[in-house]
Amino acid sequence: MAYSEKLIDHYQNPKNVGTLDKSKKTVGTGLVGAPECGDVMRLQIEVDDTTGMITDAKFKTFGCGSAIASSSLATEWLKGKSVDDALKIDNMAIVEELALPPVKIHCSVLAEDAIKAAINDYRKKNGLEEIVFEEKGVH
Amino acid sequence: MLKLPIYLDNNATTPCDPRVVEAMLPYFTEHFGNAASRNHPFGWAAEEAVDYAREQVAKLIGSDPKEIIFTSGATEGDNLAIKGVFDMYASKGNHIITCVTEHKAVLDTCKHIEKMGGEVTYLPVNGEGLIDIAELEAAIKPNTILIAIMYANNETGTIMPVREISAIARKHGVLFFTDATQAVGKVPVNVLQDGIDLCTFTAHKMYGPKGVGALYVRRKNPRVKVTAQMDGGGHERGMRSGTLNVTGIVGFGKACELAMNEMESEAVRLSALRDKLETALLQLEEAYVNGSKEHRLPHVANISFKYVEGEGLMMGFNKNIALSSGSACTSASLEPSYVLKALGLGDDLAHSSLRFGLGRFTTEEQIDYTIKHVSVTVLKLREMSPLWEMFKDGVDMDSIEWAHH
């Protein structure tokens, strides 16, 4: 399978690999996927609670190159966005940006799920109601 | 100078040996005749070449040349052996015994047999990929006509206890068919000593061309026959119609001759290289060999690197090193290797496996390069792996409620 240059670059030079302190109230953590399925993504955001802006984002991913690249790209897009805008990130934008082949679309869905899970974790920690998302069902 | 990319996927296919190509060349242009043309020199030359190749092939497995049926490859041989026996021995019974780690060409043929009203027993394997002989014997019933167990596994290189299997088959008057695609030319396979009744193998796994293979069908003690699965001119003693692929057969014969001469020294050389590779890679934490280390082809290593995913791992070096993985992402079915799962590996370990298949043209320099680059990539991806972090932090991953999708 031939991958796009952008995808390969994100795989070879992933952005924002790492771990944020999940005990902090300002950090939201999303852990999605399962080892048996061959991909697990952990995506974390740090939110400035006065402005509602995402100041930092980190990921760690167990998975194929597309899963790694999707999560790396997601963290790039998250940084500097407001939480509300972050919710608007659609998996198809990731598919387009990385030119993911059809069999790898689930990697982008996983990244979108990780973003939502991280935001909900942040909301929960800060006494906000969790958002109920519709299933994408492309897994 | 090390030339890249390095090919370590010799279980998938092998390059043609230049000596094989050289032997084949005249049969494309000069001696292009049909081996079935009995009335002119073009046909005679082709027939003579086929006869000679048949001897070369037969010699490699210790059979009589008359017992060799040329096919298009191992898949056809699997089909012809299993369906052919099922049809030919219908009056005797309809039960076949095989095992869960067989190649799809055997398993899917057995599924077909079930649809045709046959009965199939799929034996499990132990953690090393070996069947239990007592279990095999217990599975034999009055209507059992065939035991189909591979010689060596394509993913792990595990070699089955062929002589014990054939002894059981003999004792109960059941035919024994073995798919020896990965074994012939790599380890000594002898149909008489091994007690094999039918045996399939193919040229392209042993430095010959693609598109040609052989099915050995025993002629004596007992005399075995298979019903042809293709109607036509009655070639190959009526068991396999179709104009013979003379050029391919010539190449196949040459490949068998070379394998015969070089197998012993190659096995020593390749197992030393394989052991070097394996020992070095097992220096990494949480790396495990899949399959039997004791009963194994000399050129194969299948290793799981826990907490990294196989396809992601290969992407780190696949421009320069060609390998296979048991990961779901690399298979058409999106399921991790059924062979590794049958060995009792969890899906996570199956996803994390790499198969190294060394070959005649593998050098020590290539192995050194591979050790270095695979190790570096495993370490790099573990730094990126949330599972590795959890493992290092002592988190019990079974306690996590994973979002299965």
Short mmCIF file of N, CA and C in Angstrom, two decimals, chain B residues 103-185:
data_model
loop_
_atom_site.label_atom_id
_atom_site.label_comp_id
_atom_site.label_asym_id
_atom_site.label_seq_id
_atom_site.Cartn_x
_atom_site.Cartn_y
_atom_site.Cartn_z
N HIS B 103 -2.53 -24.26 5.61
CA HIS B 103 -2.67 -23.14 4.67
C HIS B 103 -4.12 -23.07 4.20
N LYS B 104 -4.54 -21.88 3.81
CA LYS B 104 -5.92 -21.69 3.35
C LYS B 104 -6.26 -22.60 2.16
N ALA B 105 -5.27 -22.93 1.37
CA ALA B 105 -5.54 -23.81 0.22
C ALA B 105 -6.02 -25.17 0.67
N VAL B 106 -5.59 -25.59 1.86
CA VAL B 106 -6.07 -26.86 2.43
C VAL B 106 -7.38 -26.62 3.19
N LEU B 107 -7.40 -25.60 4.03
CA LEU B 107 -8.59 -25.36 4.86
C LEU B 107 -9.81 -25.05 4.00
N ASP B 108 -9.63 -24.21 3.01
CA ASP B 108 -10.79 -23.86 2.18
C ASP B 108 -11.22 -25.03 1.30
N THR B 109 -10.28 -25.85 0.89
CA THR B 109 -10.64 -27.06 0.15
C THR B 109 -11.44 -28.00 1.06
N CYS B 110 -11.03 -28.09 2.32
CA CYS B 110 -11.77 -28.93 3.27
C CYS B 110 -13.18 -28.38 3.51
N LYS B 111 -13.30 -27.05 3.55
CA LYS B 111 -14.63 -26.43 3.69
C LYS B 111 -15.51 -26.85 2.50
N HIS B 112 -14.89 -26.86 1.33
CA HIS B 112 -15.61 -27.28 0.12
C HIS B 112 -16.06 -28.73 0.25
N ILE B 113 -15.18 -29.56 0.77
CA ILE B 113 -15.51 -30.98 0.96
C ILE B 113 -16.73 -31.11 1.89
N GLU B 114 -16.76 -30.28 2.92
CA GLU B 114 -17.90 -30.33 3.85
C GLU B 114 -19.20 -29.97 3.13
N LYS B 115 -19.11 -28.99 2.25
CA LYS B 115 -20.30 -28.61 1.47
C LYS B 115 -20.75 -29.74 0.55
N MET B 116 -19.76 -30.54 0.12
CA MET B 116 -20.09 -31.65 -0.78
C MET B 116 -20.57 -32.88 0.01
N GLY B 117 -20.77 -32.71 1.30
CA GLY B 117 -21.28 -33.82 2.09
C GLY B 117 -20.21 -34.59 2.83
N GLY B 118 -18.98 -34.14 2.74
CA GLY B 118 -17.91 -34.80 3.47
C GLY B 118 -17.87 -34.34 4.92
N GLU B 119 -17.03 -35.05 5.68
CA GLU B 119 -16.92 -34.74 7.10
C GLU B 119 -15.45 -34.41 7.36
N VAL B 120 -15.17 -33.33 8.05
CA VAL B 120 -13.78 -32.95 8.29
C VAL B 120 -13.54 -32.70 9.77
N THR B 121 -12.45 -33.24 10.28
CA THR B 121 -12.03 -32.97 11.65
C THR B 121 -10.82 -32.03 11.59
N TYR B 122 -10.90 -30.93 12.30
CA TYR B 122 -9.79 -29.97 12.35
C TYR B 122 -9.09 -30.12 13.70
N LEU B 123 -7.92 -30.74 13.69
CA LEU B 123 -7.20 -30.95 14.95
C LEU B 123 -6.61 -29.64 15.45
N PRO B 124 -6.63 -29.43 16.77
CA PRO B 124 -5.97 -28.24 17.33
C PRO B 124 -4.46 -28.46 17.39
N VAL B 125 -3.73 -27.42 17.71
CA VAL B 125 -2.28 -27.55 17.90
C VAL B 125 -1.93 -27.05 19.30
N ASN B 126 -0.76 -27.46 19.77
CA ASN B 126 -0.32 -26.97 21.09
C ASN B 126 0.39 -25.61 20.91
N GLY B 127 0.93 -25.11 21.99
CA GLY B 127 1.55 -23.79 21.98
C GLY B 127 2.72 -23.66 21.02
N GLU B 128 3.28 -24.82 20.63
CA GLU B 128 4.39 -24.79 19.68
C GLU B 128 3.92 -24.99 18.25
N GLY B 129 2.63 -25.22 18.09
CA GLY B 129 2.10 -25.40 16.75
C GLY B 129 2.09 -26.85 16.29
N LEU B 130 2.27 -27.79 17.23
CA LEU B 130 2.32 -29.20 16.86
C LEU B 130 1.02 -29.90 17.22
N ILE B 131 0.61 -30.88 16.38
CA ILE B 131 -0.58 -31.64 16.73
C ILE B 131 -0.20 -32.74 17.71
N ASP B 132 -1.21 -33.24 18.40
CA ASP B 132 -1.01 -34.33 19.34
C ASP B 132 -1.31 -35.65 18.63
N ILE B 133 -0.34 -36.55 18.65
CA ILE B 133 -0.47 -37.80 17.89
C ILE B 133 -1.62 -38.67 18.44
N ALA B 134 -1.76 -38.67 19.76
CA ALA B 134 -2.85 -39.47 20.36
C ALA B 134 -4.21 -38.92 19.91
N GLU B 135 -4.26 -37.60 19.85
CA GLU B 135 -5.50 -36.96 19.40
C GLU B 135 -5.81 -37.30 17.95
N LEU B 136 -4.75 -37.34 17.15
CA LEU B 136 -4.92 -37.72 15.74
C LEU B 136 -5.48 -39.13 15.64
N GLU B 137 -4.88 -40.05 16.38
CA GLU B 137 -5.32 -41.44 16.30
C GLU B 137 -6.77 -41.57 16.78
N ALA B 138 -7.09 -40.82 17.83
CA ALA B 138 -8.45 -40.89 18.37
C ALA B 138 -9.48 -40.34 17.38
N ALA B 139 -9.03 -39.49 16.48
CA ALA B 139 -9.96 -38.87 15.53
C ALA B 139 -10.30 -39.79 14.36
N ILE B 140 -9.50 -40.86 14.21
CA ILE B 140 -9.73 -41.77 13.07
C ILE B 140 -10.98 -42.61 13.30
N LYS B 141 -11.81 -42.66 12.26
CA LYS B 141 -13.07 -43.41 12.34
C LYS B 141 -13.12 -44.40 11.18
N PRO B 142 -14.09 -45.29 11.18
CA PRO B 142 -14.17 -46.26 10.07
C PRO B 142 -14.29 -45.59 8.70
N ASN B 143 -14.87 -44.40 8.66
CA ASN B 143 -15.06 -43.74 7.36
C ASN B 143 -13.94 -42.75 7.03
N THR B 144 -12.85 -42.76 7.81
CA THR B 144 -11.74 -41.83 7.52
C THR B 144 -10.96 -42.31 6.31
N ILE B 145 -10.78 -41.40 5.34
CA ILE B 145 -10.02 -41.79 4.15
C ILE B 145 -8.69 -41.05 4.02
N LEU B 146 -8.58 -39.91 4.67
CA LEU B 146 -7.38 -39.11 4.45
C LEU B 146 -6.99 -38.30 5.68
N ILE B 147 -5.67 -38.25 5.91
CA ILE B 147 -5.10 -37.32 6.89
C ILE B 147 -4.32 -36.29 6.09
N ALA B 148 -4.66 -35.02 6.25
CA ALA B 148 -3.97 -33.94 5.52
C ALA B 148 -3.31 -33.02 6.53
N ILE B 149 -2.04 -33.20 6.72
CA ILE B 149 -1.29 -32.39 7.68
C ILE B 149 -0.03 -31.86 6.99
N MET B 150 0.19 -30.57 7.12
CA MET B 150 1.34 -29.95 6.44
C MET B 150 2.68 -30.43 7.00
N TYR B 151 3.69 -30.34 6.17
CA TYR B 151 5.04 -30.74 6.62
C TYR B 151 5.60 -29.66 7.55
N ALA B 152 5.58 -28.42 7.08
CA ALA B 152 6.09 -27.32 7.90
C ALA B 152 5.20 -26.11 7.68
N ASN B 153 4.99 -25.36 8.75
CA ASN B 153 4.07 -24.23 8.66
C ASN B 153 4.71 -23.00 8.02
N ASN B 154 3.93 -22.32 7.20
CA ASN B 154 4.43 -21.17 6.46
C ASN B 154 4.66 -19.94 7.33
N GLU B 155 3.94 -19.83 8.45
CA GLU B 155 4.11 -18.62 9.27
C GLU B 155 5.17 -18.79 10.34
N THR B 156 5.21 -19.97 10.96
CA THR B 156 6.14 -20.17 12.08
C THR B 156 7.33 -21.06 11.71
N GLY B 157 7.21 -21.82 10.63
CA GLY B 157 8.29 -22.74 10.26
C GLY B 157 8.27 -24.04 11.07
N THR B 158 7.27 -24.18 11.93
CA THR B 158 7.17 -25.38 12.77
C THR B 158 7.01 -26.63 11.90
N ILE B 159 7.85 -27.63 12.18
CA ILE B 159 7.81 -28.88 11.41
C ILE B 159 6.98 -29.91 12.18
N MET B 160 6.00 -30.46 11.51
CA MET B 160 5.10 -31.44 12.13
C MET B 160 5.80 -32.80 12.28
N PRO B 161 5.35 -33.62 13.24
CA PRO B 161 5.93 -34.96 13.41
C PRO B 161 5.46 -35.90 12.30
N VAL B 162 5.98 -35.68 11.11
CA VAL B 162 5.47 -36.35 9.91
C VAL B 162 5.55 -37.87 9.99
N ARG B 163 6.66 -38.38 10.49
CA ARG B 163 6.81 -39.84 10.53
C ARG B 163 5.85 -40.50 11.52
N GLU B 164 5.59 -39.81 12.61
CA GLU B 164 4.62 -40.34 13.57
C GLU B 164 3.22 -40.31 12.96
N ILE B 165 2.94 -39.25 12.22
CA ILE B 165 1.62 -39.13 11.58
C ILE B 165 1.44 -40.25 10.55
N SER B 166 2.49 -40.46 9.74
CA SER B 166 2.34 -41.48 8.69
C SER B 166 2.24 -42.88 9.29
N ALA B 167 2.89 -43.09 10.43
CA ALA B 167 2.80 -44.40 11.07
C ALA B 167 1.36 -44.67 11.52
N ILE B 168 0.72 -43.65 12.04
CA ILE B 168 -0.68 -43.77 12.47
C ILE B 168 -1.57 -44.03 11.24
N ALA B 169 -1.30 -43.27 10.19
CA ALA B 169 -2.10 -43.41 8.97
C ALA B 169 -1.99 -44.84 8.44
N ARG B 170 -0.77 -45.33 8.39
CA ARG B 170 -0.48 -46.68 7.90
C ARG B 170 -1.21 -47.74 8.74
N LYS B 171 -1.10 -47.56 10.04
CA LYS B 171 -1.70 -48.51 10.98
C LYS B 171 -3.21 -48.65 10.76
N HIS B 172 -3.84 -47.54 10.39
CA HIS B 172 -5.30 -47.57 10.24
C HIS B 172 -5.74 -47.63 8.78
N GLY B 173 -4.80 -47.81 7.88
CA GLY B 173 -5.15 -47.91 6.47
C GLY B 173 -5.75 -46.63 5.90
N VAL B 174 -5.27 -45.49 6.40
CA VAL B 174 -5.76 -44.18 5.92
C VAL B 174 -4.65 -43.54 5.11
N LEU B 175 -5.00 -42.85 4.04
CA LEU B 175 -3.97 -42.18 3.23
C LEU B 175 -3.45 -40.94 3.96
N PHE B 176 -2.18 -40.61 3.71
CA PHE B 176 -1.56 -39.43 4.33
C PHE B 176 -1.08 -38.47 3.25
N PHE B 177 -1.68 -37.29 3.25
CA PHE B 177 -1.28 -36.23 2.32
C PHE B 177 -0.59 -35.12 3.11
N THR B 178 0.52 -34.63 2.60
CA THR B 178 1.18 -33.51 3.27
C THR B 178 1.47 -32.37 2.29
N ASP B 179 1.12 -31.16 2.72
CA ASP B 179 1.49 -29.97 1.96
C ASP B 179 2.91 -29.61 2.42
N ALA B 180 3.87 -29.92 1.56
CA ALA B 180 5.28 -29.74 1.93
C ALA B 180 5.89 -28.52 1.23
N THR B 181 5.03 -27.57 0.91
CA THR B 181 5.46 -26.39 0.15
C THR B 181 6.64 -25.66 0.77
N GLN B 182 6.61 -25.53 2.11
CA GLN B 182 7.68 -24.78 2.76
C GLN B 182 8.90 -25.65 3.07
N ALA B 183 8.70 -26.96 3.04
CA ALA B 183 9.76 -27.86 3.51
C ALA B 183 10.66 -28.40 2.40
N VAL B 184 10.06 -28.73 1.25
CA VAL B 184 10.84 -29.37 0.18
C VAL B 184 11.94 -28.40 -0.30
N GLY B 185 13.12 -28.92 -0.36
CA GLY B 185 14.25 -28.11 -0.79
C GLY B 185 14.93 -27.38 0.35
#
